[in-house]
Structures are given as C-alpha cells and as structure tokens.
PDB file of C-alpha atoms in Angstrom:
ATOM      1  CA  MET A 148      -0.001   0.048   0.011  1.00 68.00           C
ATOM      2  CA  ILE A 149       1.289   3.377  -0.951  1.00 77.00           C
ATOM      3  CA  PRO A 150      -0.925   6.003   0.748  1.00 77.00           C
ATOM      4  CA  ASP A 151      -2.027   9.202  -1.084  1.00 74.00           C
ATOM      5  CA  PRO A 152      -0.809  11.692  -0.124  1.00 84.00           C
ATOM      6  CA  LEU A 153       2.629  10.426   1.026  1.00 90.00           C
ATOM      7  CA  LEU A 154       4.855  13.207   2.157  1.00 92.00           C
ATOM      8  CA  ARG A 155       8.661  13.154   2.690  1.00 93.00           C
ATOM      9  CA  GLU A 156      10.318  15.420   5.234  1.00 93.00           C
ATOM     10  CA  ASN A 157      14.084  15.903   5.464  1.00 90.00           C
ATOM     11  CA  GLY A 158      15.576  18.024   8.179  1.00 85.00           C
ATOM     12  CA  PRO A 159      18.531  18.418  10.581  1.00 83.00           C
ATOM     13  CA  PHE A 160      17.076  15.676  12.861  1.00 84.00           C
ATOM     14  CA  GLY A 161      16.539  13.071  10.148  1.00 91.00           C
ATOM     15  CA  SER A 162      14.180  11.935   7.462  1.00 95.00           C
ATOM     16  CA  ILE A 163      10.603  10.733   7.765  1.00 96.00           C
ATOM     17  CA  LEU A 164       7.677   9.689   5.603  1.00 96.00           C
ATOM     18  CA  VAL A 165       4.394  11.190   6.606  1.00 95.00           C
ATOM     19  CA  VAL A 166       0.718  10.294   5.957  1.00 94.00           C
ATOM     20  CA  PRO A 167      -1.954  12.778   7.305  1.00 93.00           C
ATOM     21  CA  LEU A 168      -5.046  11.271   8.837  1.00 91.00           C
ATOM     22  CA  PRO A 169      -8.113  13.105   7.603  1.00 81.00           C
ATOM     23  CA  ASP A 170     -10.351  11.009   9.822  1.00 84.00           C
ATOM     24  CA  PRO A 171      -9.078   9.646  13.182  1.00 77.00           C
ATOM     25  CA  GLY A 172     -11.048   6.532  12.443  1.00 82.00           C
ATOM     26  CA  CYS A 173      -8.565   5.671   9.701  1.00 91.00           C
ATOM     27  CA  LEU A 174      -6.021   4.614  12.332  1.00 94.00           C
ATOM     28  CA  ILE A 175      -5.907   0.898  13.188  1.00 95.00           C
ATOM     29  CA  THR A 176      -5.253   1.348  16.933  1.00 95.00           C
ATOM     30  CA  TYR A 177      -4.032  -2.182  17.830  1.00 95.00           C
ATOM     31  CA  GLN A 178      -1.538  -2.140  14.950  1.00 96.00           C
ATOM     32  CA  MET A 179      -0.279   1.362  15.951  1.00 96.00           C
ATOM     33  CA  ASP A 180       0.062   0.161  19.548  1.00 96.00           C
ATOM     34  CA  TYR A 181       2.103  -2.892  18.558  1.00 96.00           C
ATOM     35  CA  LEU A 182       4.463  -0.923  16.325  1.00 96.00           C
ATOM     36  CA  VAL A 183       5.148   1.662  19.003  1.00 95.00           C
ATOM     37  CA  ARG A 184       5.402  -0.753  21.990  1.00 94.00           C
ATOM     38  CA  HIS A 185       7.474  -3.512  20.393  1.00 93.00           C
ATOM     39  CA  GLN A 186       9.256  -1.819  17.551  1.00 89.00           C
ATOM     40  CA  PRO A 187       9.545  -5.069  15.595  1.00 91.00           C
ATOM     41  CA  PRO A 188      12.843  -5.778  13.774  1.00 90.00           C
ATOM     42  CA  GLY A 189      12.741  -5.371  10.033  1.00 94.00           C
ATOM     43  CA  LEU A 190      10.102  -2.595  10.126  1.00 97.00           C
ATOM     44  CA  LEU A 191      10.646   1.263  10.020  1.00 97.00           C
ATOM     45  CA  PRO A 192      10.072   2.875  13.378  1.00 96.00           C
ATOM     46  CA  CYS A 193       6.485   4.277  13.437  1.00 97.00           C
ATOM     47  CA  TYR A 194       4.979   6.976  15.566  1.00 96.00           C
ATOM     48  CA  LEU A 195       2.021   9.301  15.711  1.00 95.00           C
ATOM     49  CA  ARG A 196       2.160  13.169  15.800  1.00 94.00           C
ATOM     50  CA  SER A 197      -0.120  16.122  15.407  1.00 93.00           C
ATOM     51  CA  ARG A 198       0.416  19.053  13.169  1.00 91.00           C
ATOM     52  CA  SER A 199      -2.032  21.999  12.941  1.00 89.00           C
ATOM     53  CA  GLY A 200      -4.622  19.917  14.799  1.00 89.00           C
ATOM     54  CA  GLN A 201      -4.293  16.994  12.332  1.00 91.00           C
ATOM     55  CA  ALA A 202      -3.023  13.521  13.300  1.00 94.00           C
ATOM     56  CA  GLN A 203      -0.217  12.165  11.178  1.00 95.00           C
ATOM     57  CA  VAL A 204       1.470   8.723  11.036  1.00 96.00           C
ATOM     58  CA  CYS A 205       5.275   8.949  10.489  1.00 96.00           C
ATOM     59  CA  LEU A 206       7.823   6.364   9.536  1.00 97.00           C
ATOM     60  CA  ASP A 207      11.495   7.203  10.397  1.00 97.00           C
ATOM     61  CA  THR A 208      13.935   6.685   7.497  1.00 96.00           C
ATOM     62  CA  SER A 209      16.918   8.503   8.933  1.00 96.00           C
ATOM     63  CA  GLY A 210      20.248   7.239   7.749  1.00 94.00           C
ATOM     64  CA  LEU A 211      18.663   4.685   5.334  1.00 96.00           C
ATOM     65  CA  LYS A 212      18.799   4.356   1.589  1.00 95.00           C
ATOM     66  CA  PRO A 213      16.061   3.167  -0.860  1.00 94.00           C
ATOM     67  CA  LEU A 214      16.591  -0.334  -2.165  1.00 94.00           C
ATOM     68  CA  ASP A 215      16.960   0.963  -5.718  1.00 90.00           C
ATOM     69  CA  GLU A 216      19.839   3.268  -4.613  1.00 90.00           C
ATOM     70  CA  ALA A 217      21.447   1.153  -1.871  1.00 90.00           C
ATOM     71  CA  PHE A 218      23.682  -1.142  -3.965  1.00 91.00           C
ATOM     72  CA  PRO A 219      26.200   0.023  -6.592  1.00 87.00           C
ATOM     73  CA  GLU A 220      26.081  -1.798  -9.894  1.00 85.00           C
ATOM     74  CA  SER A 221      29.494  -3.284  -9.366  1.00 84.00           C
ATOM     75  CA  GLY A 222      28.242  -4.864  -6.042  1.00 82.00           C
ATOM     76  CA  ARG A 223      25.095  -6.471  -7.390  1.00 90.00           C
ATOM     77  CA  SER A 224      24.996 -10.196  -7.668  1.00 91.00           C
ATOM     78  CA  GLU A 225      22.342 -12.908  -7.837  1.00 92.00           C
ATOM     79  CA  LYS A 226      23.362 -14.139  -4.374  1.00 93.00           C
ATOM     80  CA  ARG A 227      22.948 -10.618  -2.881  1.00 93.00           C
ATOM     81  CA  GLY A 228      19.597 -10.205  -4.590  1.00 94.00           C
ATOM     82  CA  ARG A 229      18.338 -13.471  -3.115  1.00 95.00           C
ATOM     83  CA  ALA A 230      19.514 -12.326   0.321  1.00 94.00           C
ATOM     84  CA  VAL A 231      17.490  -9.130   0.031  1.00 95.00           C
ATOM     85  CA  LEU A 232      14.381 -11.064  -1.030  1.00 96.00           C
ATOM     86  CA  ARG A 233      14.813 -13.579   1.696  1.00 96.00           C
ATOM     87  CA  SER A 234      14.929 -10.779   4.244  1.00 95.00           C
ATOM     88  CA  ILE A 235      11.751  -9.151   2.926  1.00 96.00           C
ATOM     89  CA  CYS A 236       9.923 -12.568   2.991  1.00 96.00           C
ATOM     90  CA  ARG A 237      10.995 -13.282   6.562  1.00 95.00           C
ATOM     91  CA  CYS A 238       9.842  -9.797   7.712  1.00 96.00           C
ATOM     92  CA  LEU A 239       6.446 -10.167   5.904  1.00 96.00           C
ATOM     93  CA  ILE A 240       5.863 -13.729   7.334  1.00 96.00           C
ATOM     94  CA  GLU A 241       6.669 -12.677  10.878  1.00 95.00           C
ATOM     95  CA  ALA A 242       4.536  -9.560  10.479  1.00 95.00           C
ATOM     96  CA  GLU A 243       1.516 -11.788   9.462  1.00 94.00           C
ATOM     97  CA  ASP A 244       1.834 -13.643  12.643  1.00 93.00           C
ATOM     98  CA  HIS A 245       1.242 -10.309  14.464  1.00 93.00           C
ATOM     99  CA  LEU A 246      -1.781  -9.397  12.321  1.00 92.00           C
ATOM    100  CA  LEU A 247       0.106  -6.985  10.105  1.00 95.00           C
ATOM    101  CA  PRO A 248      -1.083  -7.965   6.656  1.00 94.00           C
ATOM    102  CA  ILE A 249       1.048  -7.693   3.491  1.00 94.00           C
ATOM    103  CA  LYS A 250      -1.435  -5.391   1.800  1.00 91.00           C
ATOM    104  CA  GLN A 251      -0.443  -2.577   4.201  1.00 94.00           C
ATOM    105  CA  PHE A 252       3.234  -2.714   3.420  1.00 95.00           C
ATOM    106  CA  MET A 253       5.055  -0.577   0.935  1.00 93.00           C
ATOM    107  CA  LEU A 254       6.783  -2.843  -1.500  1.00 94.00           C
ATOM    108  CA  HIS A 255       7.938  -0.455  -4.193  1.00 92.00           C
ATOM    109  CA  PRO A 256      11.802  -0.495  -4.548  1.00 91.00           C
ATOM    110  CA  SER A 257      12.001   3.190  -3.773  1.00 92.00           C
ATOM    111  CA  LEU A 258      10.055   2.652  -0.495  1.00 93.00           C
ATOM    112  CA  VAL A 259      12.006  -0.402   0.692  1.00 95.00           C
ATOM    113  CA  PHE A 260      15.012   0.684   2.691  1.00 96.00           C
ATOM    114  CA  VAL A 261      18.443  -0.627   3.439  1.00 95.00           C
ATOM    115  CA  GLY A 262      20.449   0.200   6.532  1.00 92.00           C
ATOM    116  CA  HIS A 263      23.900  -0.572   7.870  1.00 85.00           C
ATOM    117  CA  GLY A 264      25.033  -4.082   7.279  1.00 84.00           C
ATOM    118  CA  GLU A 265      22.521  -4.394   4.421  1.00 87.00           C
ATOM    119  CA  GLU A 266      19.674  -4.722   6.875  1.00 93.00           C
ATOM    120  CA  VAL A 267      16.363  -4.439   4.936  1.00 96.00           C
ATOM    121  CA  LEU A 268      13.604  -2.364   6.517  1.00 96.00           C
ATOM    122  CA  LEU A 269       9.931  -2.224   5.409  1.00 97.00           C
ATOM    123  CA  GLY A 270       7.338   0.437   5.926  1.00 96.00           C
ATOM    124  CA  PHE A 271       4.031  -0.542   7.269  1.00 96.00           C
ATOM    125  CA  TRP A 272       0.959   1.815   7.537  1.00 95.00           C
ATOM    126  CA  PRO A 273      -1.428   1.026  10.365  1.00 96.00           C
ATOM    127  CA  ILE A 274      -4.177   2.888   8.639  1.00 94.00           C
ATOM    128  CA  ARG A 275      -7.322   2.445   6.514  1.00 85.00           C
ATOM    129  CA  HIS A 276      -6.875   4.625   3.442  1.00 65.00           C
ATOM    130  CA  LYS A 277      -9.664   5.062   0.989  1.00 63.00           C
ATOM    131  CA  ASN A 278      -7.366   6.049  -1.895  1.00 52.00           C
ATOM    132  CA  ALA A 279      -5.057   3.031  -1.323  1.00 50.00           C
ATOM    133  CA  GLY A 280      -6.227  -0.040  -3.171  1.00 47.00           C
ATOM    134  CA  ASN A 281      -5.764  -3.489  -1.703  1.00 47.00           C
ATOM    135  CA  GLN A 282      -2.321  -4.649  -2.416  1.00 49.00           C
ATOM    136  CA  SER A 283      -2.199  -8.125  -3.807  1.00 46.00           C
ATOM    137  CA  ASP A 284       0.645 -10.651  -4.413  1.00 47.00           C
ATOM    138  CA  GLY A 285       1.005  -9.052  -7.859  1.00 54.00           C
ATOM    139  CA  THR A 286       2.844  -6.169  -6.244  1.00 88.00           C
ATOM    140  CA  LEU A 287       5.154  -8.670  -4.580  1.00 94.00           C
ATOM    141  CA  ALA A 288       5.805 -10.329  -7.973  1.00 94.00           C
ATOM    142  CA  GLU A 289       6.624  -6.852  -9.389  1.00 94.00           C
ATOM    143  CA  LEU A 290       9.150  -6.295  -6.641  1.00 95.00           C
ATOM    144  CA  VAL A 291      10.725  -9.656  -7.287  1.00 96.00           C
ATOM    145  CA  GLU A 292      10.890  -8.954 -10.989  1.00 96.00           C
ATOM    146  CA  THR A 293      12.537  -5.527 -10.297  1.00 95.00           C
ATOM    147  CA  VAL A 294      15.109  -6.969  -7.947  1.00 96.00           C
ATOM    148  CA  ALA A 295      15.919  -9.874 -10.272  1.00 96.00           C
ATOM    149  CA  ALA A 296      16.628  -7.432 -13.103  1.00 94.00           C
ATOM    150  CA  ALA A 297      18.726  -5.177 -11.005  1.00 94.00           C
ATOM    151  CA  PHE A 298      20.824  -8.020  -9.545  1.00 95.00           C
ATOM    152  CA  ALA A 299      21.476  -9.762 -12.903  1.00 91.00           C
ATOM    153  CA  TRP A 300      19.387 -12.937 -12.499  1.00 95.00           C
ATOM    154  CA  SER A 301      19.062 -15.332 -15.260  1.00 94.00           C
ATOM    155  CA  ASP A 302      15.793 -15.349 -17.261  1.00 95.00           C
ATOM    156  CA  GLY A 303      14.964 -18.848 -15.926  1.00 96.00           C
ATOM    157  CA  ASP A 304      15.534 -17.955 -12.265  1.00 95.00           C
ATOM    158  CA  THR A 305      13.611 -14.674 -12.729  1.00 96.00           C
ATOM    159  CA  ARG A 306      10.598 -16.470 -14.218  1.00 96.00           C
ATOM    160  CA  GLN A 307      10.563 -19.035 -11.439  1.00 96.00           C
ATOM    161  CA  ALA A 308      10.852 -16.532  -8.678  1.00 96.00           C
ATOM    162  CA  VAL A 309       8.038 -14.293 -10.147  1.00 96.00           C
ATOM    163  CA  GLN A 310       5.805 -17.414 -10.561  1.00 96.00           C
ATOM    164  CA  ALA A 311       6.407 -18.285  -6.891  1.00 96.00           C
ATOM    165  CA  ALA A 312       5.655 -14.746  -5.781  1.00 95.00           C
ATOM    166  CA  ARG A 313       2.367 -14.797  -7.717  1.00 94.00           C
ATOM    167  CA  ALA A 314       1.381 -18.100  -5.987  1.00 94.00           C
ATOM    168  CA  GLY A 315       1.967 -16.406  -2.611  1.00 94.00           C
ATOM    169  CA  LEU A 316       4.394 -15.151   0.028  1.00 95.00           C
ATOM    170  CA  HIS A 317       5.094 -18.515   1.422  1.00 95.00           C
ATOM    171  CA  ASP A 318       5.737 -20.059  -2.026  1.00 95.00           C
ATOM    172  CA  LEU A 319       8.254 -17.332  -2.729  1.00 96.00           C
ATOM    173  CA  ALA A 320       9.969 -17.964   0.645  1.00 95.00           C
ATOM    174  CA  ALA A 321      10.156 -21.664  -0.080  1.00 95.00           C
ATOM    175  CA  TYR A 322      11.669 -20.993  -3.554  1.00 95.00           C
ATOM    176  CA  LEU A 323      14.303 -18.636  -2.177  1.00 93.00           C
ATOM    177  CA  ASP A 324      15.262 -20.874   0.779  1.00 85.00           C
ATOM    178  CA  PRO A 325      14.605 -24.467  -0.151  1.00 73.00           C
ATOM    179  CA  GLU A 326      15.149 -27.376   2.164  1.00 58.00           C
ATOM    180  CA  PRO A 327      18.708 -28.661   1.964  1.00 51.00           C
ATOM    181  CA  VAL A 328      19.150 -31.827   0.000  1.00 44.00           C
ATOM    182  CA  ARG A 329      20.077 -34.618   2.411  1.00 49.00           C
ATOM    183  CA  THR A 330      22.805 -36.956   1.298  1.00 49.00           C
ATOM    184  CA  GLU A 331      22.764 -39.077   4.480  1.00 53.00           C
ATOM    185  CA  PRO A 332      19.832 -40.620   6.389  1.00 54.00           C
ATOM    186  CA  VAL A 333      18.385 -38.311   9.052  1.00 48.00           C
ATOM    187  CA  VAL A 334      18.921 -41.007  11.754  1.00 55.00           C
ATOM    188  CA  GLN A 335      22.260 -42.609  11.444  1.00 57.00           C
ATOM    189  CA  ALA A 336      22.891 -46.067  12.994  1.00 53.00           C
ATOM    190  CA  GLN A 337      24.896 -45.763  16.089  1.00 62.00           C
ATOM    191  CA  PRO A 338      28.103 -47.739  16.073  1.00 64.00           C
ATOM    192  CA  GLY A 339      28.105 -50.688  18.483  1.00 61.00           C
ATOM    193  CA  PRO A 340      30.544 -51.147  21.243  1.00 66.00           C
ATOM    194  CA  GLU A 341      33.981 -52.143  20.218  1.00 68.00           C
ATOM    195  CA  PRO A 342      34.733 -55.791  20.943  1.00 64.00           C
ATOM    196  CA  LYS A 343      36.995 -56.236  23.936  1.00 66.00           C
ATOM    197  CA  ALA A 344      40.324 -57.719  23.381  1.00 64.00           C
ATOM    198  CA  ALA A 345      40.682 -61.339  24.546  1.00 61.00           C
ATOM    199  CA  ILE A 346      42.455 -61.631  27.918  1.00 64.00           C
ATOM    200  CA  ARG A 347      45.352 -64.098  27.609  1.00 64.00           C
ATOM    201  CA  ARG A 348      45.966 -65.936  30.770  1.00 63.00           C
ATOM    202  CA  ARG A 349      49.514 -66.640  31.779  1.00 62.00           C
ATOM    203  CA  PRO A 350      50.423 -70.353  32.414  1.00 60.00           C
ATOM    204  CA  ASP A 351      50.307 -71.504  35.953  1.00 60.00           C
ATOM    205  CA  ALA A 352      53.850 -71.416  37.156  1.00 58.00           C
ATOM    206  CA  ARG A 353      53.216 -72.415  40.718  1.00 61.00           C
ATOM    207  CA  TRP A 354      54.855 -75.822  40.052  1.00 55.00           C
ATOM    208  CA  LEU A 355      58.156 -74.031  39.615  1.00 56.00           C
ATOM    209  CA  LEU A 356      58.059 -73.251  43.345  1.00 59.00           C
ATOM    210  CA  THR A 357      58.432 -77.042  44.115  1.00 63.00           C
ATOM    211  CA  VAL A 358      61.661 -77.335  42.103  1.00 57.00           C
ATOM    212  CA  PRO A 359      64.059 -75.867  44.782  1.00 61.00           C
ATOM    213  CA  HIS A 360      62.515 -78.047  47.445  1.00 64.00           C
ATOM    214  CA  ALA A 361      62.807 -81.260  45.308  1.00 65.00           C
ATOM    215  CA  ALA A 362      66.405 -80.382  44.451  1.00 60.00           C
ATOM    216  CA  ALA A 363      67.251 -79.768  48.128  1.00 63.00           C
ATOM    217  CA  ALA A 364      65.671 -83.135  49.087  1.00 67.00           C
ATOM    218  CA  LEU A 365      67.653 -84.966  46.357  1.00 66.00           C
ATOM    219  CA  LEU A 366      70.836 -83.275  47.446  1.00 62.00           C
ATOM    220  CA  THR A 367      70.191 -84.241  51.078  1.00 67.00           C
ATOM    221  CA  LEU A 368      69.551 -87.845  50.101  1.00 67.00           C
ATOM    222  CA  ALA A 369      72.702 -87.881  48.040  1.00 63.00           C
ATOM    223  CA  VAL A 370      74.712 -86.559  50.976  1.00 59.00           C
ATOM    224  CA  LEU A 371      73.229 -89.140  53.284  1.00 63.00           C
ATOM    225  CA  GLN A 372      73.827 -91.839  50.802  1.00 68.00           C
ATOM    226  CA  GLY A 373      77.522 -90.857  50.532  1.00 68.00           C
ATOM    227  CA  TRP A 374      77.879 -90.641  54.270  1.00 59.00           C
ATOM    228  CA  LEU A 375      76.279 -94.089  54.801  1.00 60.00           C
ATOM    229  CA  ASP A 376      78.606 -95.618  52.244  1.00 68.00           C
ATOM    230  CA  GLN A 377      81.573 -94.234  54.188  1.00 68.00           C
ATOM    231  CA  ALA A 378      80.230 -95.185  57.600  1.00 61.00           C
ATOM    232  CA  ARG A 379      79.139 -98.691  56.613  1.00 65.00           C
ATOM    233  CA  PRO A 380      82.424-100.479  57.735  1.00 69.00           C
ATOM    234  CA  VAL A 381      82.139 -98.948  61.151  1.00 63.00           C
ATOM    235  CA  LEU A 382      78.434 -99.238  61.680  1.00 59.00           C
ATOM    236  CA  LEU A 383      77.983-102.898  60.698  1.00 60.00           C
ATOM    237  CA  PRO A 384      80.193-104.393  63.449  1.00 66.00           C
ATOM    238  CA  ILE A 385      78.483-102.151  65.994  1.00 62.00           C
ATOM    239  CA  LEU A 386      75.023-103.130  64.794  1.00 54.00           C
ATOM    240  CA  GLY A 387      76.096-106.781  64.733  1.00 63.00           C
ATOM    241  CA  SER A 388      77.145-106.650  68.362  1.00 65.00           C
ATOM    242  CA  LEU A 389      73.925-105.044  69.371  1.00 57.00           C
ATOM    243  CA  VAL A 390      71.908-107.811  67.702  1.00 52.00           C
TER     244      VAL A 390
END
C-alpha cells in the first residue's frame, strides 16, 4: 500500500515519511500500539504526531537508503539479490503472525529501505486509506521482478521467482530458501561397542616353586647316601654286636 498523499520530510534531525489522517477513524489502533510498543525488527520505526490539529502517522527513514539506490552496480549479484528478497519474506511472514497483513506494506523498490550491514527495513502503515487499493501478491511479484533485473538474475531464475511470488508469499519464501538436500539418512545407525580384546591368561607357574625343594631333598639324600657308604664299615660291627 502506498498512501495518497505520502509526504517526505528531510531536516536536521533526520528523514521521515508522513501520511496525514483526515479521519481519526482511519487509524488501526491495535496495529499502531504494537508498532510503538514492540518496535519489531525489519520494520521502519513508526509513531503518531499532530500538526495543525491533524494527526499524522510517521515512519522514520533517517540514515537509510532506498533499495533502488543502496547497492552500486558493481556490487550487485544474484546471491545478494536473493538475500534481499529472503529478508523481505522473513519480515512479511513474521508480520503476518502479528496481524500485520502484507497489503499494508510498501513494497515499491524506492520505498523499501536498506540500513547498515545491508539490513532491509519495510514500511508498514497502520491505517485504512480510501485512496489506497488493496495490495495483492502481484505487487510482490513486481518487486521480485525488479530486484531480479537489478541483480542480474538469469531469465529462468527470474521467471521461477516471479511465478512463486504470484502463488503467494510462502511459496516465494520456499523458492528462495529451499530445504537442503540430504545426502545421508536423518537418523544414522549408532556404532556398536567395540569388541573387547581377549584376555590371555599366563600359564600356571606355581609348580616351579616346588623345584628348589625337590632339588634340596635330592641333594640331602645324596649326601646321606655318601655318608652311609663311608660309615658302613664302622656301623655294621656295632650293629652286629647289638643284635
């Protein structure tokens, strides 16, 4: 929606867009209250003022550049154009969740603004305006076509994007930011526990402890055997006399 009249004011304190309210009933109060209280990201700051007894809705554009002037030709690319349109789609979808319909946004390239860090800001008018026709998705398609031409899109990509925009905001968002193609299953099989290494038991060597004792016993027997052999001539007569 581009209200008529739409005024621009530039001064030492900044720049604003102004729409006079000929009838206080034109103001949609719950939308105005939401914009003032929450200042949602992606939207131009909005406030209400009075001049000469007439209420006016103002959008602050200080320090911002219109989309059609924000990017030099040397810095325009298809990737950057897609990023701009994705930002616009995210802003419009989030606004819908807060009952800010797309038909009340300004989607003309000269009325879409870009701030520092290439932040895209949209203007929303919380008013009912008799001279502003209902904005359809055709205006969104026209914005897409203008951005595609300015950012050097191919004819095929431009045609697909415009068709998506004509189908609706969510179709355009899905086209610009498709789901990534998965090359792996979503749930991967978890690896099982690693097999434990077999425990090799050492041979029982307790029998080796008996070797020294057996050797000592054999040595003792050998010594006794040798001593008996030497003592036999003496012991035999003694044993014979005892018998």
